[in-house]
Amino acid sequence: MSEIKAKGYLSPLSEEAKTSKWAYIKEWLCSTDAKRIGVLYLAFATFMGIFGGVLSILIRIELAQHGTVLFEDPSTYNALPGLHATAMIFFFIIPAFTGVANFVVPIQIGAPDMAFPRLNLAAFWILPPAALTTFFGFFLNSLPEFGWTAYPPLSNNVYSNMIGADFWVLGLVLVGVSSTMAAINFLATIFNMRCKGMKMFQLPLFTWSLVVTSFLILAATPVLTSALLMLTFERMFPGAFHFFNPAGGGDPILYQHLFWFYSHPAVYIMILPGFGLISSVIQTFSRKHIFGYALMAWSMMAIAVLGFLVWAHHMYTTGIALEVRVGFMFLTMLIAVPTGIKIFSWLATMWGGSIKFDTPMLFALGFIAMFTIGGLSGVVLASVSVDIQLHDTYYVVAHIHYVLVAGSMMTIFAGVYYWYPKITGKMYNRFWGKVHFWITAIFLNVTFFLQHWMGVKGMPRRYYDYDPQFEWANAIASYGSYVLFIGQLIFVANLIWSWKNGEDAKANHWYGDGIHLEWFIPSPPDHHNFHEPPEWKPIVRHHEHPDQPAGLWHSYKD
Amino acid sequence: MAAKEASIMEGPGAGEENLGVTNGKIGMWTFLVMDAMTFAGILAGYARIRWGSPADAPWPDPLDAFGVVGIQLTAFNTFVLICSSVFMVHVLAEQMRGNMEAAQKWLMATIFGGMIFLGIQAFEWTHLIIDKFGLVVLAGCNENFPATFYLLTGFHGLHVAVGVIYNTFLLVMMRRGKVTEEHTSTTEIAGLYWHFVDLVWILVFTFVYLIPVHPPGS
């Protein structure tokens, strides 16, 4: 057995692990080092992302042509959209951000590790069993067919009398526990473990976004848990519990209120870390400080607060009072203001900058362009009268995919490419990185853009079959999705191949332009990140300040 | 390397810039935000179901459903839990004075209070299941009255049980000398949880037992 040669935090800790591969792997799986846990999260998220992608391909194969294509039994198809959403939201996007943040946040604030390392490891290890529980119906051939929203009465024991649904609900509760544990850990870390000089308004915006996201997770996730608890009781003991059953004096709309009280903030849980991450990427590759730093931080808080006040815009067609709907419409449209502040601040950051088009920057630019489309279609959906027409059509599907694929997923790619040299100490293959970007950017639009049109013309979402007039558009969307999926396999292959064969990365790999603390330690970082506690030289953001006239680039060490 | 390993097990401490409290305390406070929102979700559900009851399945008046003696018993239970919370304050006070013997006695009283609460609740549940709630349903009232009752008080009772275990663990650590007069933060964090459980009970008690369907004078 040859000796394991790895640098920094990748190197084996114990003598035994230096020569034995199994001891080395065991050391990884039981490590409380936030960096290693971050990599575990990312590996898990990659696996679940491919799983969710396969489910979406099955959906697209079925929809490629009018009539039956792949599934003889429509009920098999009915399970897929919900499971695809569950896999992508709870097991891909959220863990992927948690993974990146686990690696980056402690270093960015100058801390040796997270505040509760063992809690961190526990939070990760809840996830694989949670995934197994959520999708256990695959082994029992009893999949829940009520979408990812699980509205009663469809999801109660009369209409969804399958055991797989109970496993699904239990799995979601476990995911909630895991992400809450991670959120508590991030807040304690960021509030209490900053190095000297790292005041709250010196924090990198990615770290700021984790503060806001963690509060969102803490306040929103338990409400979903409470709704799922009630649903479980109603499913398990239908004779005694009737929370959502009108026949027993309950209220089915109550579930929707509780569900969306979580699930609307959840979309900000899935995009705010991306916002923070993009701010880092754009500032590095434009060689300019982020424009309007304080406002960027405050606008994230504004989005978080408003995010709690808009949940009923998912429920315009449930018969709630018109006055209430108009109020929610107003608040929903208000979110476009802080989001607009962010978009324009990114543009202003690039303005006059020295822009370099590396893969992370390409993804950042693609994100800004296409997330804006998703944002605008969101404003369309926010208006009550239009939404009544578009509710539960493919317009909503197009909107959510522009926000989550062009939004969250592209920011995850930007972040992974951006920090890949730091995480692995190797450089990814630039050519295939760019190929991955162009395939993603082009075929994302091929897949999803026509779905706006289908929705406006009235094609409902989640259905097994559709009117023949939509056949050509669905065929285009399906072929687009196949190429999009293959493009993601290029990404995974590139990262794995480069980890072994890539050239060595420098400490401050991106032209020496990284200004946050992670770029001032070796790539990959050592165990405990810093050999001596770092001291952050505060960035002076007043442009007229004599020490830093407009445009001067901050350097941590000079 | 061994020294570094040890520091991993204990977890890193506060950084140069901090909020002036221990990491653990921020952890407990943020956990309580989460827990409070869980109760908020269930309480909001309770409120919606109760005040949205259809006319043919009205919400029974708590005074009729539990009976005067039932409400008085639970009021006594509330008193026990509040006392237990006060005892927890004494634990911390004695610990800060360095009087660990007295602190352990107060902690035993705290745990005892929690156990009394759970005992009375178990008695009450048995009584309601066997004698009372069947009548509520038979009278044509909203069947969610018992359902929400069990969910809310059960979820809270679970918190009390966890608190009793938590405090017992703290007591054992004090007895073994692992928690000494220097570790006031450990006691304070346990106290935060225990006071929270007490505070939530005030809300649950008010909602479920006290707010009448027909206010006096109406």
Short mmCIF file of N, CA and C in Angstrom, two decimals, chain A residues 101 103-115 185-200 202-204 206-208 210-211 516-518 529-530 533-536, chain B residues 15-17:
data_model
loop_
_atom_site.label_atom_id
_atom_site.label_comp_id
_atom_site.label_asym_id
_atom_site.label_seq_id
_atom_site.Cartn_x
_atom_site.Cartn_y
_atom_site.Cartn_z
N ALA A 101 -20.52 26.73 1.93
CA ALA A 101 -20.42 27.63 3.08
C ALA A 101 -19.59 27.00 4.20
N PHE A 103 -17.11 25.13 3.91
CA PHE A 103 -15.70 25.26 3.57
C PHE A 103 -15.25 26.71 3.72
N VAL A 104 -16.05 27.63 3.19
CA VAL A 104 -15.56 28.99 2.98
C VAL A 104 -15.79 29.90 4.18
N VAL A 105 -16.97 29.78 4.82
CA VAL A 105 -17.33 30.78 5.83
C VAL A 105 -16.34 30.84 7.00
N PRO A 106 -15.96 29.70 7.63
CA PRO A 106 -15.01 29.83 8.74
C PRO A 106 -13.70 30.50 8.31
N ILE A 107 -13.26 30.22 7.08
CA ILE A 107 -12.00 30.83 6.64
C ILE A 107 -12.20 32.32 6.40
N GLN A 108 -13.34 32.67 5.78
CA GLN A 108 -13.55 34.08 5.47
C GLN A 108 -13.62 34.96 6.70
N ILE A 109 -14.08 34.41 7.83
CA ILE A 109 -14.15 35.24 9.03
C ILE A 109 -12.90 35.05 9.88
N GLY A 110 -11.96 34.24 9.43
CA GLY A 110 -10.72 34.06 10.16
C GLY A 110 -10.83 33.15 11.36
N ALA A 111 -11.71 32.15 11.29
CA ALA A 111 -11.90 31.22 12.41
C ALA A 111 -11.25 29.88 12.07
N PRO A 112 -10.84 29.12 13.11
CA PRO A 112 -10.22 27.83 12.84
C PRO A 112 -11.22 26.77 12.37
N ASP A 113 -12.47 26.89 12.79
CA ASP A 113 -13.47 25.87 12.45
C ASP A 113 -14.84 26.46 12.74
N MET A 114 -15.89 25.63 12.58
CA MET A 114 -17.22 26.07 12.96
C MET A 114 -17.34 26.07 14.48
N ALA A 115 -18.39 26.72 14.99
CA ALA A 115 -18.54 26.84 16.44
C ALA A 115 -18.81 25.47 17.08
N ASN A 185 -25.41 26.48 13.72
CA ASN A 185 -23.95 26.45 13.70
C ASN A 185 -23.38 27.66 12.96
N PHE A 186 -23.96 28.00 11.81
CA PHE A 186 -23.45 29.14 11.06
C PHE A 186 -23.61 30.43 11.85
N LEU A 187 -24.78 30.60 12.49
CA LEU A 187 -25.00 31.84 13.21
C LEU A 187 -24.02 31.98 14.37
N ALA A 188 -23.86 30.91 15.16
CA ALA A 188 -22.92 30.99 16.29
C ALA A 188 -21.51 31.27 15.77
N THR A 189 -21.14 30.64 14.65
CA THR A 189 -19.80 30.83 14.10
C THR A 189 -19.60 32.27 13.65
N ILE A 190 -20.56 32.77 12.86
CA ILE A 190 -20.34 34.09 12.26
C ILE A 190 -20.47 35.19 13.30
N PHE A 191 -21.40 35.04 14.23
CA PHE A 191 -21.54 36.09 15.24
C PHE A 191 -20.37 36.11 16.21
N ASN A 192 -19.83 34.95 16.54
CA ASN A 192 -18.96 34.90 17.70
C ASN A 192 -17.51 34.55 17.40
N MET A 193 -17.17 34.21 16.19
CA MET A 193 -15.81 33.70 15.98
C MET A 193 -15.04 34.50 14.94
N ARG A 194 -15.40 35.77 14.77
CA ARG A 194 -14.71 36.57 13.77
C ARG A 194 -13.33 36.97 14.29
N CYS A 195 -12.37 37.10 13.38
CA CYS A 195 -11.02 37.47 13.78
C CYS A 195 -10.97 38.97 14.04
N LYS A 196 -9.82 39.42 14.49
CA LYS A 196 -9.67 40.83 14.85
C LYS A 196 -9.92 41.71 13.62
N GLY A 197 -10.71 42.75 13.78
CA GLY A 197 -10.96 43.67 12.68
C GLY A 197 -12.13 43.28 11.80
N MET A 198 -12.64 42.03 11.97
CA MET A 198 -13.74 41.57 11.11
C MET A 198 -15.07 41.95 11.75
N LYS A 199 -15.41 43.25 11.66
CA LYS A 199 -16.70 43.70 12.19
C LYS A 199 -17.81 43.16 11.29
N MET A 200 -19.05 43.27 11.77
CA MET A 200 -20.16 42.73 10.97
C MET A 200 -20.19 43.35 9.57
N GLN A 202 -17.80 44.37 7.89
CA GLN A 202 -16.62 44.04 7.09
C GLN A 202 -16.75 42.64 6.50
N LEU A 203 -17.78 41.92 6.92
CA LEU A 203 -17.93 40.54 6.47
C LEU A 203 -18.03 40.48 4.95
N PRO A 204 -17.40 39.49 4.34
CA PRO A 204 -17.66 39.27 2.91
C PRO A 204 -19.15 39.00 2.69
N PHE A 206 -20.70 36.90 0.96
CA PHE A 206 -21.14 35.50 1.02
C PHE A 206 -21.44 35.11 2.47
N THR A 207 -20.57 35.54 3.39
CA THR A 207 -20.82 35.27 4.80
C THR A 207 -22.08 35.98 5.28
N TRP A 208 -22.26 37.22 4.82
CA TRP A 208 -23.48 37.96 5.16
C TRP A 208 -24.73 37.19 4.71
N LEU A 210 -25.05 34.11 4.40
CA LEU A 210 -25.31 32.95 5.26
C LEU A 210 -25.98 33.36 6.56
N VAL A 211 -25.66 34.56 7.07
CA VAL A 211 -26.35 35.05 8.27
C VAL A 211 -27.84 35.15 7.99
N HIS A 516 -10.49 38.26 0.00
CA HIS A 516 -10.93 37.76 1.29
C HIS A 516 -9.91 36.78 1.85
N LEU A 517 -10.08 36.46 3.13
CA LEU A 517 -9.01 35.75 3.84
C LEU A 517 -8.67 34.40 3.23
N GLU A 518 -9.67 33.74 2.59
CA GLU A 518 -9.37 32.40 2.08
C GLU A 518 -8.27 32.43 1.03
N ASN A 529 -7.03 25.89 9.28
CA ASN A 529 -7.02 27.07 8.41
C ASN A 529 -5.82 27.99 8.59
N PHE A 530 -5.65 28.56 9.81
CA PHE A 530 -4.62 29.57 10.01
C PHE A 530 -3.62 29.07 11.05
N PRO A 533 -3.72 33.41 14.55
CA PRO A 533 -4.99 34.11 14.28
C PRO A 533 -4.76 35.29 13.35
N PRO A 534 -5.51 35.37 12.26
CA PRO A 534 -5.31 36.47 11.32
C PRO A 534 -5.88 37.78 11.85
N GLU A 535 -5.47 38.85 11.25
CA GLU A 535 -6.04 40.15 11.59
C GLU A 535 -6.51 40.79 10.29
N TRP A 536 -7.76 41.17 10.28
CA TRP A 536 -8.35 41.71 9.05
C TRP A 536 -8.12 43.20 8.99
N GLY B 15 -14.05 34.09 18.94
CA GLY B 15 -12.99 34.80 18.24
C GLY B 15 -12.73 36.16 18.86
N GLU B 16 -11.84 36.89 18.21
CA GLU B 16 -11.44 38.22 18.69
C GLU B 16 -12.66 39.16 18.67
N GLU B 17 -13.43 39.11 17.58
CA GLU B 17 -14.68 39.89 17.50
C GLU B 17 -15.83 38.95 17.83
#
